[in-house]
């Protein structure tokens, strides 16, 4: 399994992560872009954005799906990586689970597939997406909030510190008040966590930390592998 868990940045914030992505994928296969967290009428403009965002990744082309059903029917083995973008986390996970695409992605990961998740796409890689309610509305009425759990019990909180000081303080208070036993990896936009089997690599400059039982600590002692 190879999973890139990105705090939600773009451009220069994720340039190093994109370079690392290009190094670990099969460069003869295209990337499949999954924009399903966003409204359907934005997909064309989203495709233009991701084409620029991944311009330095060495692949023959970038394909895009427009529905969970299309994703579930796709031959994921024909792709070097899935790039799952941001938007409403509840909408994204709901469409994946209702269509059966969730199981397709899980199987792809189990067979050494590469998934790059950004923002909502990163949050669904965690144990649960319930933390997304800090920013997102559950308009889909989703009840099953279980994600892919790629770090075995760790959930992900993205975009940390990207707003005002007041917003960051509100984030800290929210995380401190979570029920005991919750382990949360808190990612600023500049950080991408790359899981490569049993190894973890922190890409980018910033403060990657974990909240466990309301207390903050560094997730890894230093950037690099663990």
PDB file of C-alpha atoms in Angstrom, residues 119-226:
ATOM      1  CA  UNK A 119      -8.111  17.461   2.011  1.00  0.00           C
ATOM      2  CA  UNK A 120     -11.372  15.448   1.781  1.00  0.00           C
ATOM      3  CA  UNK A 121      -9.433  12.850  -0.198  1.00  0.00           C
ATOM      4  CA  UNK A 122      -6.990  12.584   2.704  1.00  0.00           C
ATOM      5  CA  UNK A 123      -9.634  12.520   5.423  1.00  0.00           C
ATOM      6  CA  UNK A 124     -11.341   9.456   3.923  1.00  0.00           C
ATOM      7  CA  UNK A 125      -8.038   7.579   4.261  1.00  0.00           C
ATOM      8  CA  UNK A 126      -8.327   7.784   8.045  1.00  0.00           C
ATOM      9  CA  UNK A 127     -10.193   5.692  10.605  1.00  0.00           C
ATOM     10  CA  UNK A 128     -13.277   7.923  10.504  1.00  0.00           C
ATOM     11  CA  UNK A 129     -14.331  11.078   8.677  1.00  0.00           C
ATOM     12  CA  UNK A 130     -16.353  12.426  11.603  1.00  0.00           C
ATOM     13  CA  UNK A 131     -13.811  15.240  12.133  1.00  0.00           C
ATOM     14  CA  UNK A 132     -14.852  16.694   8.777  1.00  0.00           C
ATOM     15  CA  UNK A 133     -17.929  18.115  10.483  1.00  0.00           C
ATOM     16  CA  UNK A 134     -15.653  20.862  11.801  1.00  0.00           C
ATOM     17  CA  UNK A 135     -15.823  22.396   8.288  1.00  0.00           C
ATOM     18  CA  UNK A 136     -18.278  20.312   6.194  1.00  0.00           C
ATOM     19  CA  UNK A 137     -22.030  19.794   6.334  1.00  0.00           C
ATOM     20  CA  UNK A 138     -23.261  16.220   6.146  1.00  0.00           C
ATOM     21  CA  UNK A 139     -25.811  17.079   3.487  1.00  0.00           C
ATOM     22  CA  UNK A 140     -25.624  13.528   2.122  1.00  0.00           C
ATOM     23  CA  UNK A 141     -27.015  12.211   5.427  1.00  0.00           C
ATOM     24  CA  UNK A 142     -24.150   9.729   5.620  1.00  0.00           C
ATOM     25  CA  UNK A 143     -24.230   7.452   8.677  1.00  0.00           C
ATOM     26  CA  UNK A 144     -21.345   5.077   7.990  1.00  0.00           C
ATOM     27  CA  UNK A 145     -18.357   7.376   8.575  1.00  0.00           C
ATOM     28  CA  UNK A 146     -15.640   4.715   8.495  1.00  0.00           C
ATOM     29  CA  UNK A 147     -12.746   5.502   6.181  1.00  0.00           C
ATOM     30  CA  UNK A 148      -9.957   3.354   4.754  1.00  0.00           C
ATOM     31  CA  UNK A 149      -8.036   3.384   8.062  1.00  0.00           C
ATOM     32  CA  UNK A 150      -4.599   3.263   6.413  1.00  0.00           C
ATOM     33  CA  UNK A 151      -2.844   4.105   9.719  1.00  0.00           C
ATOM     34  CA  UNK A 152      -4.837   1.608  11.802  1.00  0.00           C
ATOM     35  CA  UNK A 153      -6.843   3.783  14.149  1.00  0.00           C
ATOM     36  CA  UNK A 154      -5.632   7.269  13.194  1.00  0.00           C
ATOM     37  CA  UNK A 155      -8.024   9.856  11.745  1.00  0.00           C
ATOM     38  CA  UNK A 156      -6.890  12.943   9.809  1.00  0.00           C
ATOM     39  CA  UNK A 157      -7.574  16.648  10.365  1.00  0.00           C
ATOM     40  CA  UNK A 158      -6.556  18.828   7.387  1.00  0.00           C
ATOM     41  CA  UNK A 159      -5.968  22.527   6.639  1.00  0.00           C
ATOM     42  CA  UNK A 160      -4.642  23.141  10.148  1.00  0.00           C
ATOM     43  CA  UNK A 161      -3.414  26.718  10.625  1.00  0.00           C
ATOM     44  CA  UNK A 162      -4.540  27.894   7.198  1.00  0.00           C
ATOM     45  CA  UNK A 163      -7.025  30.445   8.509  1.00  0.00           C
ATOM     46  CA  UNK A 164      -6.890  33.225  11.062  1.00  0.00           C
ATOM     47  CA  UNK A 165      -5.343  32.889  14.508  1.00  0.00           C
ATOM     48  CA  UNK A 166      -8.869  32.757  15.906  1.00  0.00           C
ATOM     49  CA  UNK A 167      -9.774  29.896  13.552  1.00  0.00           C
ATOM     50  CA  UNK A 168      -6.641  27.966  14.581  1.00  0.00           C
ATOM     51  CA  UNK A 169      -7.473  28.484  18.260  1.00  0.00           C
ATOM     52  CA  UNK A 170     -10.981  27.177  17.564  1.00  0.00           C
ATOM     53  CA  UNK A 171      -9.425  24.119  15.852  1.00  0.00           C
ATOM     54  CA  UNK A 172      -7.209  23.486  18.884  1.00  0.00           C
ATOM     55  CA  UNK A 173     -10.139  23.709  21.263  1.00  0.00           C
ATOM     56  CA  UNK A 174     -12.208  21.355  19.091  1.00  0.00           C
ATOM     57  CA  UNK A 175      -9.400  18.787  19.041  1.00  0.00           C
ATOM     58  CA  UNK A 176      -8.820  19.038  22.800  1.00  0.00           C
ATOM     59  CA  UNK A 177     -12.474  18.271  23.485  1.00  0.00           C
ATOM     60  CA  UNK A 178     -12.631  15.064  21.454  1.00  0.00           C
ATOM     61  CA  UNK A 179     -13.578  11.906  23.380  1.00  0.00           C
ATOM     62  CA  UNK A 180     -10.798   9.942  25.061  1.00  0.00           C
ATOM     63  CA  UNK A 181      -9.092   7.332  22.942  1.00  0.00           C
ATOM     64  CA  UNK A 182      -9.178   9.271  19.678  1.00  0.00           C
ATOM     65  CA  UNK A 183      -5.863   9.586  17.843  1.00  0.00           C
ATOM     66  CA  UNK A 184      -5.767  12.374  15.271  1.00  0.00           C
ATOM     67  CA  UNK A 185      -2.984  13.305  12.855  1.00  0.00           C
ATOM     68  CA  UNK A 186      -3.193  17.077  12.379  1.00  0.00           C
ATOM     69  CA  UNK A 187      -1.835  18.261   9.022  1.00  0.00           C
ATOM     70  CA  UNK A 188      -1.215  21.812   7.834  1.00  0.00           C
ATOM     71  CA  UNK A 189      -1.592  22.421   4.109  1.00  0.00           C
ATOM     72  CA  UNK A 190       2.181  22.294   3.543  1.00  0.00           C
ATOM     73  CA  UNK A 191       2.546  18.743   4.882  1.00  0.00           C
ATOM     74  CA  UNK A 192       1.985  15.441   3.112  1.00  0.00           C
ATOM     75  CA  UNK A 193       2.394  12.175   4.971  1.00  0.00           C
ATOM     76  CA  UNK A 194       3.542   9.360   2.664  1.00  0.00           C
ATOM     77  CA  UNK A 195       2.821   5.833   3.868  1.00  0.00           C
ATOM     78  CA  UNK A 196       4.800   3.192   2.002  1.00  0.00           C
ATOM     79  CA  UNK A 197       3.919  -0.160   3.500  1.00  0.00           C
ATOM     80  CA  UNK A 198       5.095  -0.030   7.119  1.00  0.00           C
ATOM     81  CA  UNK A 199       7.229   3.076   6.562  1.00  0.00           C
ATOM     82  CA  UNK A 200       6.139   6.702   6.904  1.00  0.00           C
ATOM     83  CA  UNK A 201       7.734   9.767   5.357  1.00  0.00           C
ATOM     84  CA  UNK A 202       6.876  13.372   6.166  1.00  0.00           C
ATOM     85  CA  UNK A 203       7.085  15.602   3.105  1.00  0.00           C
ATOM     86  CA  UNK A 204       7.142  19.381   3.383  1.00  0.00           C
ATOM     87  CA  UNK A 205       7.938  21.946   6.039  1.00  0.00           C
ATOM     88  CA  UNK A 206       5.568  22.473   8.936  1.00  0.00           C
ATOM     89  CA  UNK A 207       4.391  21.135  12.278  1.00  0.00           C
ATOM     90  CA  UNK A 208       2.905  17.676  11.923  1.00  0.00           C
ATOM     91  CA  UNK A 209       1.450  16.638  15.249  1.00  0.00           C
ATOM     92  CA  UNK A 210      -0.930  14.166  16.800  1.00  0.00           C
ATOM     93  CA  UNK A 211      -3.723  14.695  19.306  1.00  0.00           C
ATOM     94  CA  UNK A 212      -4.312  11.711  21.598  1.00  0.00           C
ATOM     95  CA  UNK A 213      -6.763  11.946  24.497  1.00  0.00           C
ATOM     96  CA  UNK A 214      -6.855  15.703  23.991  1.00  0.00           C
ATOM     97  CA  UNK A 215      -3.080  16.116  24.317  1.00  0.00           C
ATOM     98  CA  UNK A 216      -0.798  17.238  21.534  1.00  0.00           C
ATOM     99  CA  UNK A 217       2.494  15.564  20.636  1.00  0.00           C
ATOM    100  CA  UNK A 218       4.706  15.245  17.580  1.00  0.00           C
ATOM    101  CA  UNK A 219       3.578  12.408  15.337  1.00  0.00           C
ATOM    102  CA  UNK A 220       7.161  11.681  14.313  1.00  0.00           C
ATOM    103  CA  UNK A 221      10.317  12.888  16.096  1.00  0.00           C
ATOM    104  CA  UNK A 222      11.707  14.379  12.869  1.00  0.00           C
ATOM    105  CA  UNK A 223      10.966  14.596   9.198  1.00  0.00           C
ATOM    106  CA  UNK A 224      12.001  11.582   7.190  1.00  0.00           C
ATOM    107  CA  UNK A 225      11.212   7.904   7.642  1.00  0.00           C
ATOM    108  CA  UNK A 226      10.063   6.031  10.711  1.00  0.00           C
TER     109      UNK A 226
END
